[in-house]
Coordinates of C-alpha atoms and ligand atoms in Angstrom, one line a residue:
M1 CA 130.8 90.3 102.2
S2 CA 132.6 91.4 105.1
Q3 CA 130.3 90.9 108.6
T4 CA 128.4 93.7 109.7
L5 CA 130.0 94.9 113.1
K6 CA 127.5 95.2 116.2
A7 CA 127.8 96.6 119.4
V8 CA 129.6 94.4 121.9
R9 CA 127.4 92.0 123.9
G10 CA 126.2 93.6 127.1
T11 CA 126.5 97.3 125.3
R12 CA 124.2 99.0 123.5
D13 CA 123.5 102.3 121.8
L14 CA 121.3 104.8 123.6
L15 CA 119.2 106.8 120.8
P16 CA 116.4 109.4 120.8
P17 CA 113.7 110.0 121.8
E18 CA 114.8 107.3 125.1
T19 CA 118.1 109.7 125.3
A20 CA 115.7 112.5 126.5
L21 CA 114.3 110.3 129.4
W22 CA 117.9 109.7 130.5
N23 CA 118.7 113.6 130.1
R24 CA 115.7 114.0 132.5
I25 CA 116.7 111.6 134.8
E26 CA 120.1 113.2 135.3
T27 CA 118.5 116.6 135.1
T28 CA 116.0 115.7 138.2
A29 CA 118.9 113.8 139.9
R30 CA 121.2 117.2 139.5
Q31 CA 118.4 119.6 140.7
V32 CA 117.3 117.2 143.7
F33 CA 121.3 116.8 144.7
A34 CA 121.7 120.6 144.6
R35 CA 119.2 120.8 147.2
Y36 CA 121.1 118.8 149.5
N37 CA 124.3 120.6 148.8
F38 CA 126.1 117.9 147.0
G39 CA 128.8 119.1 144.4
E40 CA 129.9 117.0 141.4
I41 CA 132.7 114.8 141.0
R42 CA 134.1 113.1 138.0
T43 CA 137.0 110.4 138.4
P44 CA 138.7 108.6 136.1
I45 CA 137.2 105.4 134.0
F46 CA 139.7 103.3 134.7
E47 CA 142.0 102.6 137.9
D48 CA 145.1 100.5 139.3
T49 CA 143.5 97.4 139.6
S50 CA 144.6 97.4 143.5
L51 CA 142.2 100.1 144.2
F52 CA 139.0 97.8 143.8
A53 CA 140.5 94.3 145.0
R54 CA 141.3 96.6 148.3
S55 CA 138.1 98.3 148.9
V56 CA 135.3 96.4 146.8
G57 CA 136.9 92.9 148.1
E58 CA 139.0 90.2 146.5
E59 CA 136.5 87.7 147.1
T60 CA 133.4 89.3 145.8
D61 CA 132.0 88.5 142.3
I62 CA 132.9 91.9 141.0
V63 CA 136.6 91.8 141.9
S64 CA 137.1 87.9 141.2
K65 CA 135.0 87.4 138.1
E66 CA 133.8 90.5 136.7
M67 CA 136.6 93.0 135.9
Y68 CA 138.1 94.1 132.8
T69 CA 141.5 94.2 133.6
W70 CA 144.7 94.7 131.7
E71 CA 148.1 95.1 131.8
D72 CA 149.3 98.6 130.7
R73 CA 152.6 98.3 128.7
A74 CA 155.5 99.9 130.9
R75 CA 156.6 103.3 129.8
A76 CA 160.1 102.3 130.1
Q77 CA 162.1 99.2 130.0
S78 CA 162.7 99.2 133.7
E79 CA 159.1 99.6 134.5
K80 CA 156.8 97.0 135.7
P81 CA 153.5 97.2 133.4
Q82 CA 150.9 98.5 135.4
S83 CA 147.7 96.4 135.9
L84 CA 144.7 98.5 135.1
T85 CA 140.9 98.0 135.5
L86 CA 138.0 99.6 134.3
R87 CA 135.8 100.8 136.8
P88 CA 133.2 98.1 138.2
E89 CA 131.8 100.8 140.9
N90 CA 132.4 104.3 141.4
T91 CA 132.7 104.8 145.6
A92 CA 136.2 103.3 145.3
G93 CA 137.6 106.0 142.7
V94 CA 136.0 108.5 145.2
V95 CA 137.4 107.7 148.1
R96 CA 140.7 107.6 146.2
A97 CA 140.3 111.2 145.5
Y98 CA 139.1 112.0 148.7
I99 CA 142.6 111.0 150.1
E100 CA 144.4 112.1 147.3
H101 CA 143.3 115.6 147.4
K102 CA 143.4 115.5 151.2
L103 CA 139.8 116.7 151.1
G104 CA 139.7 115.5 154.9
E105 CA 142.0 118.3 155.8
T106 CA 139.1 120.9 155.2
G107 CA 137.6 119.5 158.7
Q108 CA 134.2 119.2 156.4
L109 CA 131.9 116.8 155.6
Q110 CA 132.4 116.2 151.9
K111 CA 129.3 115.7 149.8
L112 CA 129.8 114.4 146.2
F113 CA 127.8 113.1 143.5
Y114 CA 128.9 111.4 140.4
I115 CA 127.1 110.2 137.1
G116 CA 128.8 108.1 134.8
P117 CA 129.3 104.7 133.1
Q118 CA 130.5 101.4 134.9
F119 CA 131.8 97.9 133.4
R120 CA 131.2 94.5 134.6
R121 CA 131.7 91.6 133.0
E122 CA 128.5 89.8 133.6
R123 CA 126.0 87.8 132.1
P124 CA 123.8 90.1 130.2
Q125 CA 120.0 90.1 130.3
K126 CA 117.2 92.7 130.8
G127 CA 118.4 95.5 133.1
R128 CA 121.9 93.8 133.4
Y129 CA 124.9 94.8 131.0
R130 CA 128.1 95.2 131.1
Q131 CA 128.6 98.8 130.5
F132 CA 125.8 100.3 132.4
W133 CA 125.4 103.9 134.0
Q134 CA 125.4 104.8 137.6
I135 CA 124.1 108.1 139.4
G136 CA 125.6 107.9 143.0
A137 CA 126.4 110.1 146.0
E138 CA 128.8 110.1 149.0
A139 CA 128.9 112.0 152.2
I140 CA 132.5 111.4 153.6
G141 CA 134.4 113.4 156.0
P142 CA 136.7 112.8 159.5
P143 CA 134.2 111.9 162.6
S144 CA 134.5 115.4 163.7
A145 CA 132.3 116.6 160.9
G146 CA 129.9 114.4 162.0
S147 CA 130.3 112.2 159.3
E148 CA 129.3 108.9 161.5
S149 CA 126.2 110.5 162.6
P150 CA 122.7 108.4 161.8
L151 CA 121.2 111.4 160.8
R152 CA 123.6 111.5 157.5
D153 CA 122.1 108.0 156.8
A154 CA 118.7 109.1 157.1
E155 CA 119.2 112.1 155.0
I156 CA 120.6 110.4 152.2
L157 CA 117.5 107.9 152.3
E158 CA 115.2 110.8 152.6
M159 CA 116.9 112.5 149.4
L160 CA 116.4 109.2 147.6
A161 CA 113.1 108.8 148.6
T162 CA 112.6 112.4 147.2
F163 CA 114.3 111.9 144.1
L164 CA 112.3 108.5 143.2
D165 CA 109.0 110.8 144.2
E166 CA 110.3 113.7 142.1
L167 CA 110.7 111.7 139.0
G168 CA 107.5 109.7 139.1
I169 CA 108.8 106.4 140.2
A170 CA 105.9 105.5 142.5
G171 CA 105.8 101.8 143.9
W172 CA 109.6 101.8 145.4
T173 CA 110.1 99.7 148.4
L174 CA 113.1 100.8 150.7
E175 CA 114.7 97.8 152.0
L176 CA 116.9 98.4 154.9
N177 CA 119.6 96.4 157.6
S178 CA 122.4 96.9 159.6
V179 CA 125.9 94.7 159.2
G180 CA 127.1 96.5 162.5
S181 CA 130.9 97.6 162.6
A182 CA 133.8 95.7 161.6
A183 CA 134.1 94.1 164.4
D184 CA 130.3 92.7 164.6
R185 CA 130.8 91.5 161.1
A186 CA 134.2 89.8 162.1
R187 CA 132.1 88.0 164.6
Y188 CA 129.0 87.1 162.8
N189 CA 131.4 86.0 160.0
E190 CA 132.8 83.4 162.6
I191 CA 129.2 82.2 163.7
L192 CA 128.2 81.7 160.1
R193 CA 131.6 79.6 159.6
A194 CA 130.6 77.5 162.3
A195 CA 127.1 77.3 161.1
L196 CA 127.8 76.6 157.4
V197 CA 130.2 73.6 158.4
P198 CA 127.6 71.0 157.9
L199 CA 125.3 72.7 155.2
A200 CA 128.1 74.1 152.9
P201 CA 128.5 70.3 151.3
Q202 CA 124.7 70.6 150.1
M203 CA 125.3 74.1 148.4
C204 CA 126.7 75.7 145.3
V205 CA 130.0 75.4 144.4
D206 CA 130.4 79.1 145.2
C207 CA 129.0 78.8 148.5
Q208 CA 131.3 75.8 149.0
R209 CA 134.0 78.2 148.9
R210 CA 132.6 81.4 150.4
A211 CA 131.6 79.2 153.5
V212 CA 135.7 79.0 154.1
T213 CA 137.1 82.2 152.6
N214 CA 134.2 84.8 153.3
P215 CA 131.2 83.1 154.8
L216 CA 129.1 86.5 154.7
R217 CA 129.0 86.4 151.2
V218 CA 126.9 83.3 151.1
L219 CA 124.3 85.5 151.8
D220 CA 124.3 87.1 148.5
C221 CA 124.2 84.0 146.6
K222 CA 121.0 83.8 144.2
V223 CA 121.2 80.0 143.3
P224 CA 117.1 79.1 144.0
E225 CA 117.9 75.6 145.3
D226 CA 120.4 77.6 148.5
Q227 CA 117.7 80.0 149.3
P228 CA 116.1 77.3 152.0
I229 CA 119.0 76.6 153.7
I230 CA 120.3 80.6 153.5
E231 CA 117.0 81.2 155.3
T232 CA 117.8 78.9 158.5
L233 CA 121.4 80.6 158.8
P234 CA 121.9 82.7 162.0
K235 CA 120.9 86.5 161.2
I236 CA 123.3 89.3 161.5
G237 CA 121.3 91.7 163.7
D238 CA 121.9 89.0 166.4
S239 CA 125.4 89.6 166.2
L240 CA 125.3 93.3 166.4
G241 CA 126.9 95.4 169.3
Q242 CA 125.2 98.1 171.2
E243 CA 127.0 100.9 169.5
S244 CA 125.5 99.4 166.1
I245 CA 122.1 98.5 167.5
D246 CA 121.7 102.5 169.0
H247 CA 123.0 103.9 165.6
F248 CA 120.3 101.9 163.4
A249 CA 117.9 102.6 165.7
A250 CA 118.5 106.3 165.4
V251 CA 118.5 105.7 161.7
T252 CA 114.8 104.2 161.6
A253 CA 113.2 106.9 164.5
A254 CA 114.4 109.8 162.0
L255 CA 113.3 108.1 158.8
E256 CA 109.8 107.1 160.8
A257 CA 109.6 110.9 161.9
A258 CA 110.4 112.4 158.4
G259 CA 108.0 109.9 156.7
V260 CA 109.9 107.7 154.8
P261 CA 108.6 104.0 154.8
Y262 CA 111.1 101.2 155.0
H263 CA 111.2 97.6 154.9
L264 CA 113.6 95.6 157.5
N265 CA 115.9 92.9 155.7
P266 CA 118.1 91.2 158.0
R267 CA 119.6 89.4 154.8
L268 CA 120.6 92.3 153.1
V269 CA 124.4 92.5 153.3
R270 CA 125.3 93.5 149.8
G271 CA 127.8 92.3 147.7
L272 CA 130.7 94.7 148.4
D273 CA 133.1 94.1 151.5
Y274 CA 134.0 97.7 152.7
Y275 CA 129.6 98.1 153.9
T276 CA 129.4 98.7 157.7
R277 CA 126.3 99.3 159.9
T278 CA 123.7 100.7 157.6
T279 CA 122.9 99.1 154.4
F280 CA 119.9 99.7 152.0
E281 CA 118.5 98.7 148.7
F282 CA 115.7 100.5 147.0
T283 CA 113.8 97.6 144.7
H284 CA 110.9 98.2 142.1
G285 CA 108.2 95.8 141.0
G286 CA 108.1 96.6 137.5
L287 CA 111.6 95.6 137.0
G288 CA 111.6 91.8 137.2
A289 CA 114.8 89.4 138.1
Q290 CA 116.7 92.7 138.1
N291 CA 114.7 94.6 140.8
A292 CA 117.4 96.3 142.5
L293 CA 117.2 100.1 141.5
L294 CA 119.9 101.5 143.7
G295 CA 122.1 100.1 146.4
G296 CA 124.3 101.9 149.1
G297 CA 125.5 101.5 152.6
R298 CA 127.8 103.2 154.9
Y299 CA 131.6 102.3 154.9
D300 CA 133.3 103.7 157.8
G301 CA 136.6 101.6 157.6
L302 CA 137.2 101.9 153.7
S303 CA 139.4 104.9 153.5
E304 CA 141.7 103.1 155.8
A305 CA 141.4 100.2 154.0
I306 CA 143.1 102.1 150.9
G307 CA 145.9 103.7 152.9
G308 CA 144.1 107.2 153.9
P309 CA 142.6 108.7 157.1
K310 CA 139.7 107.6 159.4
A311 CA 137.1 108.9 157.1
P312 CA 133.7 107.4 157.9
G313 CA 130.9 107.8 154.9
I314 CA 127.7 106.8 153.6
G315 CA 126.5 106.5 149.6
F316 CA 124.6 105.0 147.4
A317 CA 124.8 104.1 143.5
M318 CA 121.7 103.9 141.4
G319 CA 121.5 102.6 138.0
L320 CA 120.3 104.6 135.4
D321 CA 119.5 101.8 133.0
R322 CA 116.8 100.6 135.7
L323 CA 115.4 103.9 136.2
V324 CA 114.5 103.9 132.5
L325 CA 113.2 100.6 132.8
A326 CA 111.0 101.6 135.6
L327 CA 110.0 105.0 134.2
Q328 CA 108.7 103.1 131.1
A329 CA 107.1 100.3 132.9
A330 CA 105.1 102.8 134.7
E331 CA 104.4 104.6 131.5
A332 CA 104.8 108.1 133.5
V333 CA 106.6 109.3 130.6
R334 CA 104.7 109.0 127.4
K335 CA 105.6 112.6 126.6
D336 CA 109.1 112.2 126.6
A337 CA 108.9 109.1 124.3
A338 CA 107.1 111.0 122.0
P339 CA 109.3 112.1 119.3
Q340 CA 109.8 116.0 119.6
I341 CA 108.2 118.0 117.4
A342 CA 109.6 121.4 116.1
D343 CA 107.9 124.9 116.7
A344 CA 107.9 125.2 112.6
Y345 CA 109.9 123.6 109.5
I346 CA 111.3 126.4 107.1
A347 CA 111.0 124.8 103.4
P348 CA 113.3 127.0 100.9
L349 CA 111.2 126.7 97.4
G350 CA 114.2 126.1 95.7
E351 CA 117.9 125.6 96.0
A352 CA 118.4 129.2 95.1
L353 CA 116.5 130.1 98.5
N354 CA 118.5 127.7 100.6
A355 CA 120.7 130.7 102.1
A356 CA 117.9 133.0 102.6
A357 CA 116.2 129.8 104.8
L358 CA 119.4 129.3 106.8
T359 CA 119.6 132.8 107.5
L360 CA 115.8 132.8 108.7
A361 CA 116.1 129.8 110.9
R362 CA 119.5 131.1 112.4
E363 CA 117.4 134.0 113.5
L364 CA 114.7 132.0 114.8
R365 CA 116.6 129.6 116.7
R366 CA 118.5 132.3 118.3
A367 CA 114.7 133.4 119.5
D368 CA 114.7 129.8 121.2
L369 CA 112.3 128.6 118.8
H370 CA 112.8 124.8 118.0
I371 CA 113.2 125.0 114.1
E372 CA 113.7 122.3 111.5
L373 CA 115.6 123.3 108.3
G374 CA 114.2 121.4 105.1
D375 CA 116.0 121.7 101.4
G376 CA 115.4 123.5 98.7
A377 CA 115.9 120.5 96.9
F378 CA 112.4 119.0 97.9
R379 CA 109.2 119.8 95.8
L380 CA 106.6 121.7 98.1
K381 CA 104.5 118.6 98.3
K382 CA 107.3 116.6 99.3
S383 CA 108.2 119.6 102.1
L384 CA 105.0 119.6 103.3
E385 CA 104.8 115.8 104.3
I386 CA 108.0 115.8 106.1
A387 CA 107.0 119.1 108.0
N388 CA 103.7 117.8 108.8
K389 CA 105.5 114.9 111.3
L390 CA 108.1 117.0 112.4
A391 CA 106.7 120.3 113.1
R392 CA 103.6 122.2 114.3
R393 CA 103.8 124.6 111.4
I394 CA 105.8 125.2 108.0
V395 CA 107.1 128.5 107.2
I396 CA 107.7 128.6 103.3
V397 CA 110.7 130.5 102.1
G398 CA 109.6 131.6 98.4
E399 CA 111.1 134.2 95.8
D400 CA 107.9 136.1 96.4
E401 CA 108.3 135.8 100.0
V402 CA 111.8 137.2 100.1
Q403 CA 111.0 140.1 98.4
S404 CA 107.7 141.2 100.0
G405 CA 109.0 140.0 103.5
N406 CA 105.8 138.2 103.8
L407 CA 106.0 134.3 104.8
T408 CA 103.5 132.0 103.9
V409 CA 102.7 130.2 107.4
K410 CA 100.7 127.2 107.4
N411 CA 99.4 126.0 111.0
F412 CA 98.9 121.8 110.7
L413 CA 96.5 121.4 113.7
T414 CA 94.4 124.1 112.4
G415 CA 95.0 123.8 108.7
V416 CA 94.8 127.4 108.4
Q417 CA 97.6 129.1 105.8
T418 CA 98.3 132.9 106.2
K419 CA 100.7 135.8 105.4
V420 CA 103.1 136.7 108.1
S421 CA 105.5 139.5 108.1
R422 CA 109.0 138.6 109.0
A423 CA 108.6 141.2 112.0
E424 CA 105.6 139.1 113.3
L425 CA 107.0 135.7 112.6
T426 CA 108.8 135.0 115.8
A427 CA 105.8 135.9 117.9
C428 CA 103.7 134.5 115.7
L429 CA 105.5 130.9 115.8
K430 CA 105.4 131.3 119.9
K431 CA 101.9 131.4 120.2
P432 CA 100.5 127.6 121.0
A433 CA 99.6 126.3 117.6
R434 CA 96.1 124.9 118.9
E435 CA 94.8 128.7 120.1
V436 CA 95.5 130.9 116.9
P437 CA 94.4 130.3 113.3
A438 CA 97.9 130.9 111.8
Ligands
AMP1 P1 126.1 97.6 143.3 O1 127.3 98.7 142.9 O2 126.1 96.1 142.5 O3 125.4 98.0 144.5 O4 124.8 98.3 142.1 C1 124.3 99.2 142.3 C2 123.3 99.7 141.6 O5 123.7 99.6 140.2 C3 122.3 98.6 141.1 O6 121.0 98.7 142.1 C4 121.6 98.4 140.0 O7 120.6 99.4 139.9 C5 122.8 99.0 139.1 N1 123.6 97.8 138.4 C6 124.7 97.0 138.9 N2 124.8 96.3 137.8 C7 124.3 96.5 136.5 C8 124.6 96.1 135.5 N3 125.4 95.0 135.3 N4 123.7 96.6 134.7 C9 122.6 97.0 135.0 N5 122.5 98.0 136.0 C10 123.5 97.7 137.0

């Protein structure tokens, strides 16, 4: 016997009723983001590999270990094959699109959101997959459009707090930090490099490498034995220039005025190279080891790093998979997880009545009713058993019913069975089953 095929490790199928929860999260995101005037962008699932190398950073775990990359066959013999990569995140694609479509020339701030799958070759565990979904948004534009303003940072953070509250995710924590300007970061990197010289030999192999190539990345290390050493390292806050200090102070002041609680976390530098100034994560206690619901920050130099105009911006990406886990942990959504109950189950009595049953179902569905259509091959007893599980009422379509135009309707909640004329049927099925006998 041949081996049964399964979904690839780190990928999974999403089935009903859980998909209802996914839809609810996506709908809430669309509704909330629309109120802040964000529009949707959809970028390709794969891009030229160099886009990620130049934006996310060669030395990051994502680019150095986790990308799904392949050589795309050349179209003509003279052409070199192109290195392509399944997107591990979406900010790079959005900024590439911003440059390609010259969105900066509008002179306006571009406020864009996306919803889609991302791919990273990570070690799968609860809340960490190789194909996962992100909902994210970016506010990017020329400095003349106010794209550098700390108000943009505060507005995005306030929007996220509103989104999580509306979704019913209680108990989130906003972790906030500033990694300063590119110059501040460069200065801090040198301070770290010097501080790491005597410490790195006692650390993990990755940190030994990072201590030389990109010392900032040492702060992302998750190896437990390295944590006490990392705690002793100089803090980035002490390397910020006055402009970065003032910018960050304006962000926190606006958050306080708006009543958005936050927690300062000096180690939060985020795993991607393009971040500048404000960085943040929203975490949730119900998620276990993978506790980051979402992460983001400012990326004032990203556009220029990939060959575009000056276009400061700020954005975030949240893991849809983790939002679902957080909602399930909070048990805030039992109703969504319950199987959907139809308004009625249409049961034709005999196969000769299948066509009449389909016609009736079509009419009722067009009247916005949620209908399960049975099958004339089932005996009435079997139809009743199935209908009782799937619907509030059963409508029996027999020879007599079709002739007389009076249908037999049984209400499963009250147990009452009556005749209802075809003209009154829609109105009858729309009444809550609990309140009326039939
Ligand atoms: P990052 O782009 O790494 O900052 O990730 C942003 C958010 O995406 C995280 O806070 C997670 O919620 C989610 N995320 C990242 N990687 C994964 C993954 N492998 N599986 C599930 N969710 C992920």
